[in-house]
Every structure is written in structure tokens, then in C-alpha cells.
Amino acid sequence: MNLIIKLLLNAVAVFVLAEILNGVYVDNYITSLIVAAVISILNVLVKPVLVLLTLPVTILTLGLFLFVINALIILLADKLVDGFRVDGIWTAILFSILLCILQSLLHSFLKKDKK
């Protein structure tokens, strides 16, 4: 049940950011739910491989290259999901940063409700 709630919160975050940011487009809430699921799956399957392959660059940039990896995950989700579009790499980097912040805030409210 907790996984479904987190997925719904992530979908809300994607939808809100698509409304706020220029360059990020989501057709409707169902599409944002699909985008949240695809990003979650890509974070589990693809991101560890990318992090491992780019470990020297990540160490050299003191971890800042992880923002680029997150942006690549967002752009890959853009290619996989119809109805979701991100205009460029810089928009994807900004979207991934804001998505991470918004997800952290939403998940912190979820943890407070459990206590």
C-alpha cells in the first residue's frame, strides 16, 4: 500500500512541475501516473548501470554528474511515454532537481502521518 501512495505522490509531483515549468508537458493526470511509474522503473533498472559506468566522471565532478544521469533518465522517460515531453537537457536537469525536492517534501508529510 505504501508503494502505491508513493507512486501517486510522485505522479502529483510530475503533474505539478509540468504545470509550473516551461518546456515540460504532460497531457493529463493518467499520463503523469505512467511517467512516475516509468521513472521509478528506470531508476531501479537503468540508473545503477549508468552510475557504475560513469563513476570516474561522477567522482571528478564531486557527484554533480548525477544530475546529468537523472536528466538522462527523464529524457529516456520522454521517449518511452506518449503524452510526456521535455524540451531539452537543461530543462530535464531542472525538472529532475525540482522533482527530487518536491518528492522529498511530499514523502516527509507521509512519514509524519505515520508517526
mmCIF file of N, CA and C in Angstrom:
data_model
loop_
_atom_site.group_PDB
_atom_site.id
_atom_site.type_symbol
_atom_site.label_atom_id
_atom_site.label_comp_id
_atom_site.label_asym_id
_atom_site.label_seq_id
_atom_site.Cartn_x
_atom_site.Cartn_y
_atom_site.Cartn_z
ATOM 1 N N MET A 1 0.819 -1.192 0.000
ATOM 2 C CA MET A 1 0.000 0.000 0.000
ATOM 3 C C MET A 1 0.863 1.257 0.000
ATOM 4 N N ASN A 2 1.977 1.211 0.718
ATOM 5 C CA ASN A 2 2.886 2.344 0.800
ATOM 6 C C ASN A 2 3.484 2.665 -0.568
ATOM 7 N N LEU A 3 3.773 1.635 -1.357
ATOM 8 C CA LEU A 3 4.331 1.835 -2.694
ATOM 9 C C LEU A 3 3.335 2.565 -3.594
ATOM 10 N N ILE A 4 2.063 2.226 -3.487
ATOM 11 C CA ILE A 4 1.029 2.871 -4.308
ATOM 12 C C ILE A 4 0.874 4.339 -3.910
ATOM 13 N N ILE A 5 0.932 4.617 -2.631
ATOM 14 C CA ILE A 5 0.818 6.002 -2.164
ATOM 15 C C ILE A 5 2.008 6.817 -2.648
ATOM 16 N N LYS A 6 3.210 6.251 -2.578
ATOM 17 C CA LYS A 6 4.394 6.958 -3.068
ATOM 18 C C LYS A 6 4.313 7.200 -4.575
ATOM 19 N N LEU A 7 3.806 6.226 -5.307
ATOM 20 C CA LEU A 7 3.657 6.380 -6.748
ATOM 21 C C LEU A 7 2.650 7.486 -7.070
ATOM 22 N N LEU A 8 1.556 7.546 -6.324
ATOM 23 C CA LEU A 8 0.570 8.611 -6.519
ATOM 24 C C LEU A 8 1.146 9.986 -6.171
ATOM 25 N N LEU A 9 1.935 10.059 -5.113
ATOM 26 C CA LEU A 9 2.578 11.324 -4.750
ATOM 27 C C LEU A 9 3.578 11.755 -5.816
ATOM 28 N N ASN A 10 4.308 10.793 -6.377
ATOM 29 C CA ASN A 10 5.249 11.113 -7.448
ATOM 30 C C ASN A 10 4.503 11.607 -8.684
ATOM 31 N N ALA A 11 3.364 11.017 -8.970
ATOM 32 C CA ALA A 11 2.557 11.463 -10.109
ATOM 33 C C ALA A 11 2.053 12.886 -9.897
ATOM 34 N N VAL A 12 1.659 13.189 -8.680
ATOM 35 C CA VAL A 12 1.238 14.556 -8.360
ATOM 36 C C VAL A 12 2.405 15.519 -8.565
ATOM 37 N N ALA A 13 3.595 15.121 -8.121
ATOM 38 C CA ALA A 13 4.782 15.964 -8.289
ATOM 39 C C ALA A 13 5.090 16.198 -9.767
ATOM 40 N N VAL A 14 5.001 15.163 -10.582
ATOM 41 C CA VAL A 14 5.245 15.297 -12.024
ATOM 42 C C VAL A 14 4.214 16.240 -12.636
ATOM 43 N N PHE A 15 2.960 16.080 -12.270
ATOM 44 C CA PHE A 15 1.891 16.906 -12.833
ATOM 45 C C PHE A 15 2.063 18.372 -12.439
ATOM 46 N N VAL A 16 2.375 18.619 -11.180
ATOM 47 C CA VAL A 16 2.554 19.991 -10.705
ATOM 48 C C VAL A 16 3.744 20.649 -11.395
ATOM 49 N N LEU A 17 4.848 19.943 -11.507
ATOM 50 C CA LEU A 17 6.029 20.517 -12.152
ATOM 51 C C LEU A 17 5.803 20.752 -13.637
ATOM 52 N N ALA A 18 5.024 19.900 -14.273
ATOM 53 C CA ALA A 18 4.713 20.111 -15.686
ATOM 54 C C ALA A 18 3.864 21.364 -15.870
ATOM 55 N N GLU A 19 3.031 21.677 -14.889
ATOM 56 C CA GLU A 19 2.224 22.891 -14.965
ATOM 57 C C GLU A 19 3.065 24.142 -14.703
ATOM 58 N N ILE A 20 4.075 24.019 -13.861
ATOM 59 C CA ILE A 20 4.886 25.170 -13.469
ATOM 60 C C ILE A 20 5.982 25.470 -14.485
ATOM 61 N N LEU A 21 6.694 24.441 -14.936
ATOM 62 C CA LEU A 21 7.867 24.639 -15.785
ATOM 63 C C LEU A 21 7.495 24.778 -17.261
ATOM 64 N N ASN A 22 8.137 25.733 -17.910
ATOM 65 C CA ASN A 22 8.045 25.802 -19.366
ATOM 66 C C ASN A 22 8.995 24.761 -19.937
ATOM 67 N N GLY A 23 8.546 24.019 -20.921
ATOM 68 C CA GLY A 23 9.401 23.015 -21.534
ATOM 69 C C GLY A 23 9.101 21.601 -21.087
ATOM 70 N N VAL A 24 8.217 21.436 -20.109
ATOM 71 C CA VAL A 24 7.796 20.110 -19.661
ATOM 72 C C VAL A 24 6.278 20.037 -19.853
ATOM 73 N N TYR A 25 5.844 19.015 -20.585
ATOM 74 C CA TYR A 25 4.429 18.887 -20.917
ATOM 75 C C TYR A 25 3.919 17.497 -20.575
ATOM 76 N N VAL A 26 2.791 17.463 -19.885
ATOM 77 C CA VAL A 26 2.103 16.212 -19.568
ATOM 78 C C VAL A 26 0.658 16.396 -19.999
ATOM 79 N N ASP A 27 0.131 15.422 -20.747
ATOM 80 C CA ASP A 27 -1.236 15.539 -21.261
ATOM 81 C C ASP A 27 -2.283 15.581 -20.160
ATOM 82 N N ASN A 28 -2.232 14.617 -19.243
ATOM 83 C CA ASN A 28 -3.244 14.551 -18.187
ATOM 84 C C ASN A 28 -2.671 13.832 -16.973
ATOM 85 N N TYR A 29 -3.521 13.635 -15.965
ATOM 86 C CA TYR A 29 -3.037 13.018 -14.733
ATOM 87 C C TYR A 29 -2.674 11.549 -14.934
ATOM 88 N N ILE A 30 -3.394 10.847 -15.799
ATOM 89 C CA ILE A 30 -3.068 9.435 -16.069
ATOM 90 C C ILE A 30 -1.679 9.336 -16.686
ATOM 91 N N THR A 31 -1.356 10.260 -17.580
ATOM 92 C CA THR A 31 -0.022 10.275 -18.182
ATOM 93 C C THR A 31 1.042 10.544 -17.129
ATOM 94 N N SER A 32 0.758 11.440 -16.188
ATOM 95 C CA SER A 32 1.739 11.707 -15.129
ATOM 96 C C SER A 32 1.917 10.494 -14.222
ATOM 97 N N LEU A 33 0.862 9.719 -14.039
ATOM 98 C CA LEU A 33 0.969 8.480 -13.271
ATOM 99 C C LEU A 33 1.866 7.476 -14.004
ATOM 100 N N ILE A 34 1.693 7.381 -15.313
ATOM 101 C CA ILE A 34 2.532 6.494 -16.117
ATOM 102 C C ILE A 34 3.977 6.978 -16.109
ATOM 103 N N VAL A 35 4.174 8.283 -16.209
ATOM 104 C CA VAL A 35 5.530 8.850 -16.168
ATOM 105 C C VAL A 35 6.197 8.545 -14.836
ATOM 106 N N ALA A 36 5.462 8.689 -13.737
ATOM 107 C CA ALA A 36 6.026 8.391 -12.416
ATOM 108 C C ALA A 36 6.423 6.925 -12.310
ATOM 109 N N ALA A 37 5.608 6.033 -12.862
ATOM 110 C CA ALA A 37 5.931 4.603 -12.828
ATOM 111 C C ALA A 37 7.147 4.301 -13.699
ATOM 112 N N VAL A 38 7.217 4.903 -14.882
ATOM 113 C CA VAL A 38 8.344 4.660 -15.786
ATOM 114 C C VAL A 38 9.640 5.196 -15.188
ATOM 115 N N ILE A 39 9.587 6.387 -14.599
ATOM 116 C CA ILE A 39 10.790 6.945 -13.966
ATOM 117 C C ILE A 39 11.233 6.068 -12.801
ATOM 118 N N SER A 40 10.292 5.553 -12.033
ATOM 119 C CA SER A 40 10.645 4.656 -10.921
ATOM 120 C C SER A 40 11.310 3.380 -11.428
ATOM 121 N N ILE A 41 10.755 2.807 -12.487
ATOM 122 C CA ILE A 41 11.338 1.584 -13.059
ATOM 123 C C ILE A 41 12.719 1.863 -13.635
ATOM 124 N N LEU A 42 12.873 2.982 -14.341
ATOM 125 C CA LEU A 42 14.181 3.338 -14.905
ATOM 126 C C LEU A 42 15.203 3.611 -13.802
ATOM 127 N N ASN A 43 14.756 4.210 -12.688
ATOM 128 C CA ASN A 43 15.675 4.449 -11.572
ATOM 129 C C ASN A 43 16.158 3.140 -10.952
ATOM 130 N N VAL A 44 15.325 2.119 -10.987
ATOM 131 C CA VAL A 44 15.718 0.828 -10.420
ATOM 132 C C VAL A 44 16.596 0.041 -11.393
ATOM 133 N N LEU A 45 16.267 0.069 -12.682
ATOM 134 C CA LEU A 45 16.959 -0.786 -13.648
ATOM 135 C C LEU A 45 18.138 -0.118 -14.356
ATOM 136 N N VAL A 46 17.977 1.119 -14.797
ATOM 137 C CA VAL A 46 18.974 1.756 -15.651
ATOM 138 C C VAL A 46 19.960 2.614 -14.862
ATOM 139 N N LYS A 47 19.473 3.325 -13.867
ATOM 140 C CA LYS A 47 20.327 4.266 -13.141
ATOM 141 C C LYS A 47 21.551 3.612 -12.493
ATOM 142 N N PRO A 48 21.440 2.443 -11.849
ATOM 143 C CA PRO A 48 22.649 1.846 -11.268
ATOM 144 C C PRO A 48 23.724 1.522 -12.312
ATOM 145 N N VAL A 49 23.299 1.110 -13.484
ATOM 146 C CA VAL A 49 24.261 0.818 -14.558
ATOM 147 C C VAL A 49 24.941 2.098 -15.014
ATOM 148 N N LEU A 50 24.169 3.161 -15.197
ATOM 149 C CA LEU A 50 24.747 4.444 -15.608
ATOM 150 C C LEU A 50 25.693 4.999 -14.546
ATOM 151 N N VAL A 51 25.312 4.875 -13.293
ATOM 152 C CA VAL A 51 26.180 5.363 -12.219
ATOM 153 C C VAL A 51 27.491 4.588 -12.183
ATOM 154 N N LEU A 52 27.397 3.290 -12.365
ATOM 155 C CA LEU A 52 28.609 2.465 -12.366
ATOM 156 C C LEU A 52 29.511 2.794 -13.551
ATOM 157 N N LEU A 53 28.918 2.981 -14.719
ATOM 158 C CA LEU A 53 29.712 3.284 -15.921
ATOM 159 C C LEU A 53 30.342 4.669 -15.875
ATOM 160 N N THR A 54 29.710 5.590 -15.200
ATOM 161 C CA THR A 54 30.219 6.961 -15.149
ATOM 162 C C THR A 54 30.835 7.310 -13.797
ATOM 163 N N LEU A 55 31.223 6.315 -13.044
ATOM 164 C CA LEU A 55 31.765 6.550 -11.706
ATOM 165 C C LEU A 55 32.993 7.470 -11.698
ATOM 166 N N PRO A 56 33.965 7.294 -12.612
ATOM 167 C CA PRO A 56 35.103 8.227 -12.596
ATOM 168 C C PRO A 56 34.693 9.692 -12.827
ATOM 169 N N VAL A 57 33.778 9.924 -13.754
ATOM 170 C CA VAL A 57 33.322 11.290 -14.016
ATOM 171 C C VAL A 57 32.545 11.833 -12.817
ATOM 172 N N THR A 58 31.768 10.978 -12.190
ATOM 173 C CA THR A 58 30.994 11.389 -11.018
ATOM 174 C C THR A 58 31.932 11.769 -9.869
ATOM 175 N N ILE A 59 32.992 11.014 -9.686
ATOM 176 C CA ILE A 59 33.959 11.338 -8.631
ATOM 177 C C ILE A 59 34.690 12.634 -8.959
ATOM 178 N N LEU A 60 35.068 12.792 -10.233
ATOM 179 C CA LEU A 60 35.775 14.003 -10.658
ATOM 180 C C LEU A 60 34.932 15.261 -10.458
ATOM 181 N N THR A 61 33.648 15.159 -10.686
ATOM 182 C CA THR A 61 32.763 16.322 -10.546
ATOM 183 C C THR A 61 32.139 16.411 -9.155
ATOM 184 N N LEU A 62 32.628 15.606 -8.239
ATOM 185 C CA LEU A 62 32.152 15.585 -6.856
ATOM 186 C C LEU A 62 30.653 15.294 -6.758
ATOM 187 N N GLY A 63 30.173 14.431 -7.640
ATOM 188 C CA GLY A 63 28.791 13.990 -7.600
ATOM 189 C C GLY A 63 27.831 14.810 -8.439
ATOM 190 N N LEU A 64 28.295 15.902 -9.018
ATOM 191 C CA LEU A 64 27.398 16.748 -9.806
ATOM 192 C C LEU A 64 26.951 16.079 -11.098
ATOM 193 N N PHE A 65 27.708 15.095 -11.573
ATOM 194 C CA PHE A 65 27.319 14.394 -12.794
ATOM 195 C C PHE A 65 26.058 13.557 -12.582
ATOM 196 N N LEU A 66 25.714 13.293 -11.341
ATOM 197 C CA LEU A 66 24.470 12.571 -11.054
ATOM 198 C C LEU A 66 23.243 13.353 -11.523
ATOM 199 N N PHE A 67 23.353 14.690 -11.554
ATOM 200 C CA PHE A 67 22.261 15.490 -12.112
ATOM 201 C C PHE A 67 22.069 15.194 -13.594
ATOM 202 N N VAL A 68 23.168 14.996 -14.300
ATOM 203 C CA VAL A 68 23.093 14.666 -15.723
ATOM 204 C C VAL A 68 22.490 13.272 -15.903
ATOM 205 N N ILE A 69 22.856 12.345 -15.049
ATOM 206 C CA ILE A 69 22.281 10.993 -15.123
ATOM 207 C C ILE A 69 20.781 11.045 -14.869
ATOM 208 N N ASN A 70 20.351 11.827 -13.882
ATOM 209 C CA ASN A 70 18.919 11.980 -13.624
ATOM 210 C C ASN A 70 18.211 12.601 -14.824
ATOM 211 N N ALA A 71 18.859 13.579 -15.463
ATOM 212 C CA ALA A 71 18.276 14.202 -16.647
ATOM 213 C C ALA A 71 18.166 13.200 -17.789
ATOM 214 N N LEU A 72 19.146 12.328 -17.934
ATOM 215 C CA LEU A 72 19.082 11.298 -18.975
ATOM 216 C C LEU A 72 17.938 10.319 -18.708
ATOM 217 N N ILE A 73 17.695 10.005 -17.450
ATOM 218 C CA ILE A 73 16.557 9.149 -17.090
ATOM 219 C C ILE A 73 15.249 9.844 -17.471
ATOM 220 N N ILE A 74 15.154 11.149 -17.214
ATOM 221 C CA ILE A 74 13.957 11.915 -17.569
ATOM 222 C C ILE A 74 13.771 11.930 -19.084
ATOM 223 N N LEU A 75 14.854 12.153 -19.835
ATOM 224 C CA LEU A 75 14.761 12.177 -21.295
ATOM 225 C C LEU A 75 14.413 10.802 -21.859
ATOM 226 N N LEU A 76 14.885 9.746 -21.212
ATOM 227 C CA LEU A 76 14.516 8.393 -21.640
ATOM 228 C C LEU A 76 13.025 8.140 -21.382
ATOM 229 N N ALA A 77 12.520 8.629 -20.269
ATOM 230 C CA ALA A 77 11.088 8.519 -19.994
ATOM 231 C C ALA A 77 10.292 9.319 -21.019
ATOM 232 N N ASP A 78 10.848 10.440 -21.468
ATOM 233 C CA ASP A 78 10.220 11.248 -22.511
ATOM 234 C C ASP A 78 10.052 10.446 -23.796
ATOM 235 N N LYS A 79 11.050 9.657 -24.134
ATOM 236 C CA LYS A 79 10.979 8.842 -25.353
ATOM 237 C C LYS A 79 10.032 7.654 -25.203
ATOM 238 N N LEU A 80 9.872 7.162 -23.991
ATOM 239 C CA LEU A 80 9.068 5.958 -23.765
ATOM 240 C C LEU A 80 7.576 6.233 -23.578
ATOM 241 N N VAL A 81 7.219 7.406 -23.082
ATOM 242 C CA VAL A 81 5.821 7.691 -22.736
ATOM 243 C C VAL A 81 5.258 8.726 -23.704
ATOM 244 N N ASP A 82 4.197 8.343 -24.403
ATOM 245 C CA ASP A 82 3.486 9.310 -25.237
ATOM 246 C C ASP A 82 2.690 10.244 -24.332
ATOM 247 N N GLY A 83 2.679 11.526 -24.672
ATOM 248 C CA GLY A 83 1.959 12.493 -23.858
ATOM 249 C C GLY A 83 2.840 13.171 -22.829
ATOM 250 N N PHE A 84 4.114 12.810 -22.793
ATOM 251 C CA PHE A 84 5.079 13.443 -21.886
ATOM 252 C C PHE A 84 6.230 13.947 -22.737
ATOM 253 N N ARG A 85 6.579 15.236 -22.553
ATOM 254 C CA ARG A 85 7.636 15.801 -23.375
ATOM 255 C C ARG A 85 8.475 16.756 -22.548
ATOM 256 N N VAL A 86 9.777 16.649 -22.730
ATOM 257 C CA VAL A 86 10.736 17.559 -22.115
ATOM 258 C C VAL A 86 11.558 18.146 -23.253
ATOM 259 N N ASP A 87 11.700 19.458 -23.272
ATOM 260 C CA ASP A 87 12.295 20.131 -24.426
ATOM 261 C C ASP A 87 13.799 19.971 -24.566
ATOM 262 N N GLY A 88 14.543 19.829 -23.504
ATOM 263 C CA GLY A 88 15.992 19.732 -23.650
ATOM 264 C C GLY A 88 16.654 19.228 -22.392
ATOM 265 N N ILE A 89 17.989 19.089 -22.476
ATOM 266 C CA ILE A 89 18.764 18.543 -21.358
ATOM 267 C C ILE A 89 18.731 19.493 -20.159
ATOM 268 N N TRP A 90 18.774 20.804 -20.394
ATOM 269 C CA TRP A 90 18.773 21.748 -19.277
ATOM 270 C C TRP A 90 17.422 21.775 -18.575
ATOM 271 N N THR A 91 16.378 21.654 -19.360
ATOM 272 C CA THR A 91 15.040 21.561 -18.767
ATOM 273 C C THR A 91 14.901 20.268 -17.978
ATOM 274 N N ALA A 92 15.474 19.187 -18.502
ATOM 275 C CA ALA A 92 15.421 17.902 -17.804
ATOM 276 C C ALA A 92 16.217 17.953 -16.498
ATOM 277 N N ILE A 93 17.351 18.645 -16.500
ATOM 278 C CA ILE A 93 18.138 18.784 -15.264
ATOM 279 C C ILE A 93 17.347 19.573 -14.225
ATOM 280 N N LEU A 94 16.757 20.703 -14.642
ATOM 281 C CA LEU A 94 15.950 21.497 -13.722
ATOM 282 C C LEU A 94 14.740 20.705 -13.227
ATOM 283 N N PHE A 95 14.086 19.974 -14.134
ATOM 284 C CA PHE A 95 12.936 19.149 -13.765
ATOM 285 C C PHE A 95 13.336 18.082 -12.757
ATOM 286 N N SER A 96 14.486 17.438 -12.957
ATOM 287 C CA SER A 96 14.903 16.379 -12.035
ATOM 288 C C SER A 96 15.257 16.937 -10.657
ATOM 289 N N ILE A 97 15.870 18.112 -10.618
ATOM 290 C CA ILE A 97 16.197 18.726 -9.330
ATOM 291 C C ILE A 97 14.924 19.095 -8.572
ATOM 292 N N LEU A 98 14.009 19.767 -9.267
ATOM 293 C CA LEU A 98 12.761 20.167 -8.618
ATOM 294 C C LEU A 98 11.896 18.963 -8.252
ATOM 295 N N LEU A 99 11.929 17.920 -9.089
ATOM 296 C CA LEU A 99 11.178 16.703 -8.780
ATOM 297 C C LEU A 99 11.719 16.041 -7.517
ATOM 298 N N CYS A 100 13.013 16.012 -7.377
ATOM 299 C CA CYS A 100 13.632 15.432 -6.181
ATOM 300 C C CYS A 100 13.231 16.215 -4.931
ATOM 301 N N ILE A 101 13.250 17.539 -5.015
ATOM 302 C CA ILE A 101 12.885 18.374 -3.871
ATOM 303 C C ILE A 101 11.412 18.187 -3.518
ATOM 304 N N LEU A 102 10.548 18.207 -4.535
ATOM 305 C CA LEU A 102 9.111 18.064 -4.289
ATOM 306 C C LEU A 102 8.769 16.675 -3.752
ATOM 307 N N GLN A 103 9.432 15.649 -4.271
ATOM 308 C CA GLN A 103 9.204 14.296 -3.762
ATOM 309 C C GLN A 103 9.638 14.184 -2.306
ATOM 310 N N SER A 104 10.751 14.800 -1.968
ATOM 311 C CA SER A 104 11.220 14.770 -0.583
ATOM 312 C C SER A 104 10.211 15.431 0.351
ATOM 313 N N LEU A 105 9.671 16.571 -0.076
ATOM 314 C CA LEU A 105 8.665 17.256 0.752
ATOM 315 C C LEU A 105 7.407 16.413 0.911
ATOM 316 N N LEU A 106 6.917 15.849 -0.191
ATOM 317 C CA LEU A 106 5.696 15.045 -0.123
ATOM 318 C C LEU A 106 5.892 13.778 0.705
ATOM 319 N N HIS A 107 7.046 13.141 0.567
ATOM 320 C CA HIS A 107 7.304 11.919 1.323
ATOM 321 C C HIS A 107 7.544 12.219 2.797
ATOM 322 N N SER A 108 8.037 13.417 3.112
ATOM 323 C CA SER A 108 8.201 13.769 4.525
ATOM 324 C C SER A 108 6.837 13.944 5.195
ATOM 325 N N PHE A 109 5.858 14.477 4.459
ATOM 326 C CA PHE A 109 4.499 14.564 5.009
ATOM 327 C C PHE A 109 3.918 13.180 5.242
ATOM 328 N N LEU A 110 4.258 12.239 4.381
ATOM 329 C CA LEU A 110 3.780 10.867 4.529
ATOM 330 C C LEU A 110 4.377 10.238 5.781
ATOM 331 N N LYS A 111 5.648 10.497 6.049
ATOM 332 C CA LYS A 111 6.289 9.950 7.251
ATOM 333 C C LYS A 111 5.713 10.571 8.514
ATOM 334 N N LYS A 112 5.357 11.854 8.469
ATOM 335 C CA LYS A 112 4.771 12.495 9.646
ATOM 336 C C LYS A 112 3.406 11.912 9.975
ATOM 337 N N ASP A 113 2.643 11.521 8.930
ATOM 338 C CA ASP A 113 1.337 10.924 9.166
ATOM 339 C C ASP A 113 1.447 9.566 9.833
ATOM 340 N N LYS A 114 2.511 8.819 9.588
ATOM 341 C CA LYS A 114 2.682 7.502 10.192
ATOM 342 C C LYS A 114 2.966 7.612 11.674
ATOM 343 N N LYS A 115 3.664 8.660 12.087
ATOM 344 C CA LYS A 115 4.025 8.811 13.483
ATOM 345 C C LYS A 115 2.828 9.252 14.245
#
